[in-house]
Short mmCIF file of C-alpha atoms and ligand atoms in Angstrom, two decimals:
data_model
loop_
_atom_site.label_atom_id
_atom_site.label_comp_id
_atom_site.label_asym_id
_atom_site.label_seq_id
_atom_site.Cartn_x
_atom_site.Cartn_y
_atom_site.Cartn_z
CA UNK A 4 0.00 0.00 0.00
CA UNK A 5 1.34 3.47 -0.82
CA UNK A 6 1.83 5.96 1.98
CA UNK A 7 -1.31 7.88 2.94
CA UNK A 8 -1.34 11.48 1.71
CA UNK A 9 -1.79 12.56 5.33
CA UNK A 10 1.55 11.06 6.27
CA UNK A 11 3.73 12.94 3.82
CA UNK A 12 4.18 15.82 6.24
CA UNK A 13 5.09 13.71 9.25
CA UNK A 14 8.79 13.81 10.21
CA UNK A 15 10.68 10.69 9.06
CA UNK A 16 12.51 10.34 12.39
CA UNK A 17 11.48 10.86 15.99
CA UNK A 18 12.57 14.35 16.99
CA UNK A 19 13.13 15.66 13.45
CA UNK A 20 11.45 18.95 12.51
CA UNK A 21 8.17 18.93 10.60
CA UNK A 22 8.62 18.94 6.81
CA UNK A 23 7.97 22.19 4.95
CA UNK A 24 4.66 22.51 3.14
CA UNK A 25 5.96 25.09 0.70
CA UNK A 26 9.39 25.91 -0.65
CA UNK A 27 10.31 29.50 0.23
CA UNK A 28 11.01 31.56 -2.89
CA UNK A 29 14.03 33.76 -2.17
CA UNK A 30 16.18 35.69 -4.65
CA UNK A 31 18.28 32.91 -6.21
CA UNK A 32 19.80 34.34 -9.39
CA UNK A 33 23.27 33.05 -8.76
CA UNK A 34 24.67 30.02 -6.95
CA UNK A 35 28.36 30.82 -6.59
CA UNK A 36 30.57 27.74 -6.26
CA UNK A 37 33.71 27.80 -4.14
CA UNK A 38 36.11 24.98 -3.15
CA UNK A 39 36.23 24.81 0.67
CA UNK A 40 39.49 22.81 0.51
CA UNK A 41 41.26 25.94 -0.69
CA UNK A 42 42.18 28.12 2.32
CA UNK A 43 42.53 31.21 0.11
CA UNK A 44 38.98 30.77 -1.17
CA UNK A 45 37.64 30.14 2.33
CA UNK A 46 39.28 33.40 3.46
CA UNK A 47 37.46 35.20 0.62
CA UNK A 48 34.02 33.78 1.52
CA UNK A 49 32.99 36.73 3.79
CA UNK A 50 33.81 39.15 0.98
CA UNK A 51 31.96 37.19 -1.72
CA UNK A 52 28.87 36.26 0.34
CA UNK A 53 27.15 39.69 0.15
CA UNK A 54 27.67 39.85 -3.64
CA UNK A 55 25.74 36.64 -4.42
CA UNK A 56 22.30 35.24 -3.61
CA UNK A 57 23.65 31.79 -2.76
CA UNK A 58 27.17 30.74 -1.74
CA UNK A 59 27.83 27.03 -2.27
CA UNK A 60 30.73 25.05 -0.87
CA UNK A 61 31.48 22.34 -3.41
CA UNK A 62 32.67 18.99 -2.09
CA UNK A 63 32.07 16.96 -5.28
CA UNK A 64 33.56 17.05 -8.79
CA UNK A 65 36.41 19.51 -9.11
CA UNK A 66 37.75 18.60 -5.66
CA UNK A 67 40.63 16.07 -5.96
CA UNK A 68 40.09 12.75 -4.15
CA UNK A 69 42.91 13.48 -1.70
CA UNK A 70 41.28 16.79 -0.71
CA UNK A 71 37.74 15.53 -0.05
CA UNK A 72 38.21 15.54 3.70
CA UNK A 73 39.89 18.94 3.72
CA UNK A 74 36.98 20.31 1.70
CA UNK A 75 34.46 18.91 4.17
CA UNK A 76 36.40 20.43 7.09
CA UNK A 77 36.68 23.76 5.25
CA UNK A 78 32.91 23.75 4.73
CA UNK A 79 32.33 23.20 8.44
CA UNK A 80 34.70 26.10 9.12
CA UNK A 81 32.79 28.41 6.75
CA UNK A 82 29.46 27.41 8.32
CA UNK A 83 30.76 28.10 11.82
CA UNK A 84 32.64 31.32 11.17
CA UNK A 85 31.25 33.27 8.19
CA UNK A 86 28.41 35.71 8.79
CA UNK A 87 26.23 35.07 5.76
CA UNK A 88 23.82 37.98 6.37
CA UNK A 89 20.80 37.21 4.19
CA UNK A 90 22.82 35.20 1.66
CA UNK A 91 21.90 31.51 1.52
CA UNK A 92 24.58 28.93 2.36
CA UNK A 93 24.42 25.70 0.35
CA UNK A 94 26.74 22.78 -0.12
CA UNK A 95 27.14 20.19 -2.88
CA UNK A 96 27.97 16.85 -1.30
CA UNK A 97 29.59 13.93 -3.04
CA UNK A 98 27.21 11.56 -4.83
CA UNK A 99 25.34 8.79 -3.07
CA UNK A 100 27.43 6.12 -4.85
CA UNK A 101 30.75 7.63 -3.73
CA UNK A 102 32.76 6.70 -0.64
CA UNK A 103 32.35 10.27 0.72
CA UNK A 104 28.63 11.05 0.35
CA UNK A 105 27.55 9.53 3.65
CA UNK A 106 30.28 11.24 5.70
CA UNK A 107 29.55 14.55 3.96
CA UNK A 108 25.90 14.41 5.02
CA UNK A 109 26.69 13.15 8.51
CA UNK A 110 29.35 15.77 9.26
CA UNK A 111 27.66 18.76 7.69
CA UNK A 112 24.23 18.19 9.21
CA UNK A 113 25.53 17.44 12.69
CA UNK A 114 28.15 20.26 12.67
CA UNK A 115 26.52 23.10 10.69
CA UNK A 116 22.99 21.87 9.91
CA UNK A 117 21.54 25.03 11.45
CA UNK A 118 23.60 27.20 9.07
CA UNK A 119 22.80 25.37 5.83
CA UNK A 120 19.76 26.25 3.76
CA UNK A 121 19.96 23.64 1.01
CA UNK A 122 22.01 20.50 0.31
CA UNK A 123 22.69 19.84 -3.35
CA UNK A 124 22.83 16.14 -4.22
CA UNK A 125 24.53 15.29 -7.52
CA UNK A 126 23.79 12.47 -9.98
CA UNK A 127 20.28 11.79 -8.70
CA UNK A 128 18.72 9.00 -10.75
CA UNK A 129 15.29 8.38 -9.31
CA UNK A 130 12.90 8.84 -6.38
CA UNK A 131 14.76 6.11 -4.45
CA UNK A 132 17.79 8.40 -4.12
CA UNK A 133 15.67 11.15 -2.62
CA UNK A 134 13.89 8.70 -0.27
CA UNK A 135 17.29 7.60 1.05
CA UNK A 136 18.42 11.20 1.59
CA UNK A 137 15.06 12.18 3.09
CA UNK A 138 15.15 9.54 5.83
CA UNK A 139 18.85 10.00 6.51
CA UNK A 140 18.47 13.77 6.88
CA UNK A 141 15.55 13.30 9.27
CA UNK A 142 17.70 11.07 11.49
CA UNK A 143 20.58 13.52 11.39
CA UNK A 144 18.32 16.51 12.07
CA UNK A 145 16.94 14.70 15.12
CA UNK A 146 20.45 13.84 16.32
CA UNK A 147 21.61 17.44 15.82
CA UNK A 148 18.46 18.88 17.45
CA UNK A 149 17.64 21.00 14.40
CA UNK A 150 14.36 22.88 14.44
CA UNK A 151 14.22 23.76 10.73
CA UNK A 152 14.15 21.06 8.05
CA UNK A 153 16.97 21.06 5.50
CA UNK A 154 15.98 21.40 1.88
CA UNK A 155 17.43 19.30 -0.93
CA UNK A 156 18.35 20.30 -4.47
CA UNK A 157 19.07 17.59 -7.06
CA UNK A 158 21.30 17.84 -10.11
CA UNK A 159 19.76 16.44 -13.27
CA UNK A 160 22.78 14.86 -14.90
CA UNK A 161 22.04 11.30 -15.98
CA UNK A 162 19.74 9.92 -18.66
CA UNK A 163 17.83 7.97 -16.00
CA UNK A 164 17.52 11.12 -13.91
CA UNK A 165 15.94 12.93 -16.86
CA UNK A 166 13.63 9.97 -17.55
CA UNK A 167 12.54 10.10 -13.87
CA UNK A 168 12.52 13.86 -13.46
CA UNK A 169 8.88 14.18 -12.38
CA UNK A 170 9.16 11.52 -9.66
CA UNK A 171 12.42 13.08 -8.41
CA UNK A 172 10.75 16.49 -8.04
CA UNK A 173 7.85 14.98 -6.10
CA UNK A 174 9.84 12.49 -4.02
CA UNK A 175 10.03 14.51 -0.80
CA UNK A 176 8.68 17.72 0.75
CA UNK A 177 12.35 18.69 1.10
CA UNK A 178 12.79 19.03 -2.67
CA UNK A 179 13.71 22.67 -3.24
CA UNK A 180 14.79 22.58 -6.88
CA UNK A 181 16.80 21.08 -9.69
CA UNK A 182 19.86 22.18 -11.63
CA UNK A 183 20.74 21.02 -15.11
CA UNK A 184 24.22 19.44 -15.08
CA UNK A 185 25.24 19.55 -18.75
CA UNK A 186 28.73 18.04 -18.33
CA UNK A 187 27.79 14.83 -16.55
CA UNK A 188 24.57 14.59 -18.55
CA UNK A 189 26.41 14.86 -21.86
CA UNK A 190 28.85 12.15 -20.76
CA UNK A 191 26.14 9.86 -19.44
CA UNK A 192 23.98 10.20 -22.53
CA UNK A 193 26.90 9.73 -24.91
CA UNK A 194 26.41 13.19 -26.38
CA UNK A 195 29.48 14.01 -28.47
CA UNK A 196 30.36 17.36 -26.97
CA UNK A 197 33.30 18.05 -24.70
CA UNK A 198 32.01 21.50 -23.68
CA UNK A 199 30.59 22.27 -20.24
CA UNK A 200 27.20 23.71 -21.21
CA UNK A 201 26.42 26.04 -24.08
CA UNK A 202 25.86 25.19 -27.73
CA UNK A 203 27.90 23.38 -30.32
CA UNK A 204 28.52 24.66 -33.86
CA UNK A 205 27.87 21.18 -35.27
CA UNK A 206 24.30 21.02 -33.95
CA UNK A 207 22.50 22.97 -36.62
CA UNK A 208 19.83 23.12 -39.30
CA UNK A 209 20.55 24.18 -42.89
CA UNK A 210 18.51 25.89 -45.61
CA UNK A 211 17.37 23.72 -48.55
CA UNK A 212 19.57 23.84 -51.67
CA UNK A 213 18.71 26.63 -54.09
CA UNK A 214 16.99 24.78 -57.02
CA UNK A 215 18.43 27.18 -59.58
CA UNK A 216 21.95 27.11 -58.13
CA UNK A 217 22.90 23.83 -56.43
CA UNK A 218 26.29 25.25 -55.43
CA UNK A 219 25.01 28.42 -53.78
CA UNK A 220 25.98 28.69 -50.11
CA UNK A 221 23.20 27.53 -47.74
CA UNK A 222 22.63 29.40 -44.50
CA UNK A 223 22.76 27.45 -41.25
CA UNK A 224 21.46 28.21 -37.78
CA UNK A 225 22.93 26.68 -34.65
CA UNK A 226 20.35 24.94 -32.44
CA UNK A 227 20.17 24.65 -28.67
CA UNK A 228 21.44 21.28 -27.40
CA UNK A 229 19.79 21.79 -24.04
CA UNK A 230 16.34 22.98 -25.00
CA UNK A 231 14.49 19.70 -24.50
CA UNK A 232 16.07 18.94 -21.14
CA UNK A 233 15.65 22.44 -19.81
CA UNK A 234 11.98 22.64 -20.84
CA UNK A 235 11.28 19.24 -19.30
CA UNK A 236 13.05 20.24 -16.11
CA UNK A 237 11.08 23.50 -15.83
CA UNK A 238 7.72 21.75 -16.30
CA UNK A 239 8.56 19.07 -13.74
CA UNK A 240 9.75 21.61 -11.18
CA UNK A 241 6.81 23.96 -11.57
CA UNK A 242 4.33 21.08 -11.45
CA UNK A 243 5.80 20.20 -8.03
CA UNK A 244 6.20 23.75 -6.69
CA UNK A 245 10.00 23.72 -6.75
CA UNK A 246 12.62 25.87 -8.50
CA UNK A 247 14.52 25.15 -11.75
CA UNK A 248 18.11 26.37 -12.29
CA UNK A 249 20.57 26.20 -15.14
CA UNK A 250 23.94 24.76 -14.00
CA UNK A 251 27.53 25.46 -15.05
CA UNK A 252 28.96 27.24 -18.08
CA UNK A 253 32.58 26.15 -18.43
CA UNK A 254 34.03 28.65 -20.90
CA UNK A 255 34.80 31.39 -18.38
CA UNK A 256 36.37 33.71 -21.00
CA UNK A 257 33.30 33.56 -23.28
CA UNK A 258 31.10 35.87 -21.26
CA UNK A 259 28.83 36.49 -24.26
CA UNK A 260 27.92 32.83 -24.76
CA UNK A 261 27.54 32.44 -21.00
CA UNK A 262 25.09 35.31 -20.98
CA UNK A 263 23.16 33.73 -23.89
CA UNK A 264 22.95 30.36 -22.13
CA UNK A 265 21.77 31.99 -18.91
CA UNK A 266 19.23 34.13 -20.78
CA UNK A 267 17.73 31.10 -22.54
CA UNK A 268 17.31 29.52 -19.11
CA UNK A 269 15.78 32.70 -17.68
CA UNK A 270 13.29 33.04 -20.52
CA UNK A 271 12.28 29.38 -20.26
CA UNK A 272 11.47 29.73 -16.55
CA UNK A 273 14.67 29.08 -14.59
CA UNK A 274 15.27 31.28 -11.55
CA UNK A 275 19.08 31.27 -11.61
CA UNK A 276 22.32 29.61 -12.68
CA UNK A 277 25.67 28.58 -11.21
CA UNK A 278 28.71 30.79 -11.28
CA UNK A 279 32.08 29.05 -11.40
CA UNK A 280 34.15 32.22 -11.45
CA UNK A 281 33.59 35.76 -10.07
CA UNK A 282 33.28 36.99 -13.69
CA UNK A 283 30.01 35.03 -14.00
CA UNK A 284 28.38 36.57 -10.91
CA UNK A 285 27.35 39.89 -12.51
CA UNK A 286 26.20 38.05 -15.65
CA UNK A 287 23.82 35.82 -13.70
CA UNK A 288 22.56 38.70 -11.55
CA UNK A 289 21.85 40.82 -14.61
CA UNK A 290 20.29 38.09 -16.75
CA UNK A 291 18.01 36.65 -14.04
CA UNK A 292 16.68 40.11 -13.10
CA UNK A 293 13.93 41.40 -15.40
CA UNK A 294 14.99 44.47 -17.41
CA UNK A 295 13.55 47.73 -15.96
CA UNK A 296 11.62 48.52 -19.16
CA UNK A 297 9.85 45.13 -18.97
CA UNK A 298 8.98 45.71 -15.34
CA UNK A 299 7.58 49.13 -16.23
CA UNK A 300 5.56 47.68 -19.11
CA UNK A 301 4.24 44.85 -16.92
CA UNK A 302 3.18 47.35 -14.27
CA UNK A 303 1.43 49.44 -16.92
CA UNK A 304 -0.60 46.41 -18.04
CA UNK A 305 -1.46 45.45 -14.45
CA UNK A 306 -2.63 48.99 -13.69
CA UNK A 307 -4.66 49.20 -16.90
CA UNK A 308 -6.28 45.78 -16.34
CA UNK A 309 -7.98 46.83 -13.09
CA UNK A 310 -9.49 43.67 -11.57
CA UNK A 311 -7.49 41.55 -14.02
CA UNK A 312 -10.42 40.46 -16.20
CA UNK A 313 -11.44 41.45 -19.72
CA UNK A 314 -9.40 42.59 -22.69
CA UNK A 315 -7.87 45.87 -23.85
CA UNK A 316 -5.28 47.24 -26.26
CA UNK A 317 -1.99 48.83 -25.14
CA UNK A 318 0.36 50.11 -27.87
CA UNK A 319 -1.41 47.97 -30.46
CA UNK A 320 -1.17 44.78 -28.43
CA UNK A 321 -3.98 42.77 -26.90
CA UNK A 322 -3.89 42.28 -23.13
CA UNK A 323 -6.28 40.07 -21.19
CA UNK A 324 -6.69 37.87 -18.09
CA UNK A 325 -3.82 35.62 -19.24
CA UNK A 326 -1.33 38.28 -20.29
CA UNK A 327 -1.84 40.17 -17.03
CA UNK A 328 -0.74 36.99 -15.25
CA UNK A 329 2.48 37.02 -17.32
CA UNK A 330 2.96 40.61 -16.16
CA UNK A 331 2.41 39.60 -12.53
CA UNK A 332 5.24 37.04 -12.88
CA UNK A 333 7.65 39.80 -13.96
CA UNK A 334 6.56 42.33 -11.33
CA UNK A 335 6.58 39.77 -8.49
CA UNK A 336 10.13 38.77 -9.45
CA UNK A 337 11.22 42.41 -9.65
CA UNK A 338 9.73 43.14 -6.21
CA UNK A 339 11.35 40.09 -4.67
CA UNK A 340 14.79 40.84 -6.13
CA UNK A 341 14.56 44.53 -5.24
CA UNK A 342 13.94 43.61 -1.60
CA UNK A 343 17.47 42.18 -1.53
CA UNK A 344 19.26 44.36 -4.08
CA UNK A 345 19.14 48.14 -3.49
CA UNK A 346 20.65 48.87 -6.93
CA UNK A 347 17.80 47.01 -8.59
CA UNK A 348 15.24 48.70 -6.34
CA UNK A 349 16.61 52.01 -7.61
CA UNK A 350 16.49 50.86 -11.25
CA UNK A 351 12.89 49.68 -10.88
CA UNK A 352 11.89 52.88 -9.09
CA UNK A 353 10.96 51.00 -5.90
CA UNK A 354 13.29 52.84 -3.51
CA UNK A 355 11.73 55.81 -1.82
C1 GLV B 422 27.51 19.66 -13.20
O1 GLV B 422 27.70 19.08 -12.18
C2 GLV B 422 27.67 19.06 -14.49
O2 GLV B 422 28.01 17.86 -14.52
O3 GLV B 422 27.46 19.76 -15.48
MG1 MG B 423 28.17 17.02 -12.53
#
């Protein structure tokens, strides 16, 4: 027999806090990754924290095997010593099939569980992974005497994970969101790209031959390798009331293509992206904040639509009950971001 609907919000361990009924929506334009095994980076954490929405200590890929324990200890140090203000502190633990994942969860929850907002779990393949983490976290929360449940974010980076994306999103009330992991996903699927995110010039469509000149050059247009996965991820997340994010963009020097990748994600419904280098922080903050002219237009439609029903024309365009809802999405995001970012509040005309 499946679990009764009434039992989904009961703690999974005696003494663990009650599960959340809704995922809090906080400004989350940029998840900035730092390696806690690197003392220089740890020393910089207090300086970087106020410039990002989320600071994430990465224990997984990118950290050499012989530094896994140092990274875990560095993360504990950051949790205990850095004043995060209203910036969220996340960590990415090692995967559930690695020799470090269990110790990562045990140490971080018992040492700094009260400081962590979200735990990112990589290489999630199905609901069974989230059920394991859900129960384990409840036990650790009870042991640590935590009063607030930890949230979990999964990386979508295997073919089986994508096939099971809906059940992953709905597997636990802790599920906060998903990130697209294009590097692992490309490898797992056997995609023939060696790039970390972004497009590929070989993935294209081409104009038909010109019937009167077979040799005439034929225009091509590069296509988006990630469109299907991103759209599927957004639908699954929204259907379960959780937040979709784009993941890493590896070509740090190509800030233009990074911006394009982030903007595609923003327009499709993602709330933010990862930054792997300080140069990507302002890109993510800019791209995942609605442009002031769109906020102004959206407000104009909302004001003109009165009670939100009916239809009218503004600048030659039809507005109605549905389009005013689109405008509410933009204005609500602008208001939420402005509450954290005084520069944006100024740009939107919200500071007074
Ligand atoms: C991120 O973890 C990725 O594999 O792209
Ligand atoms: Mg990965």
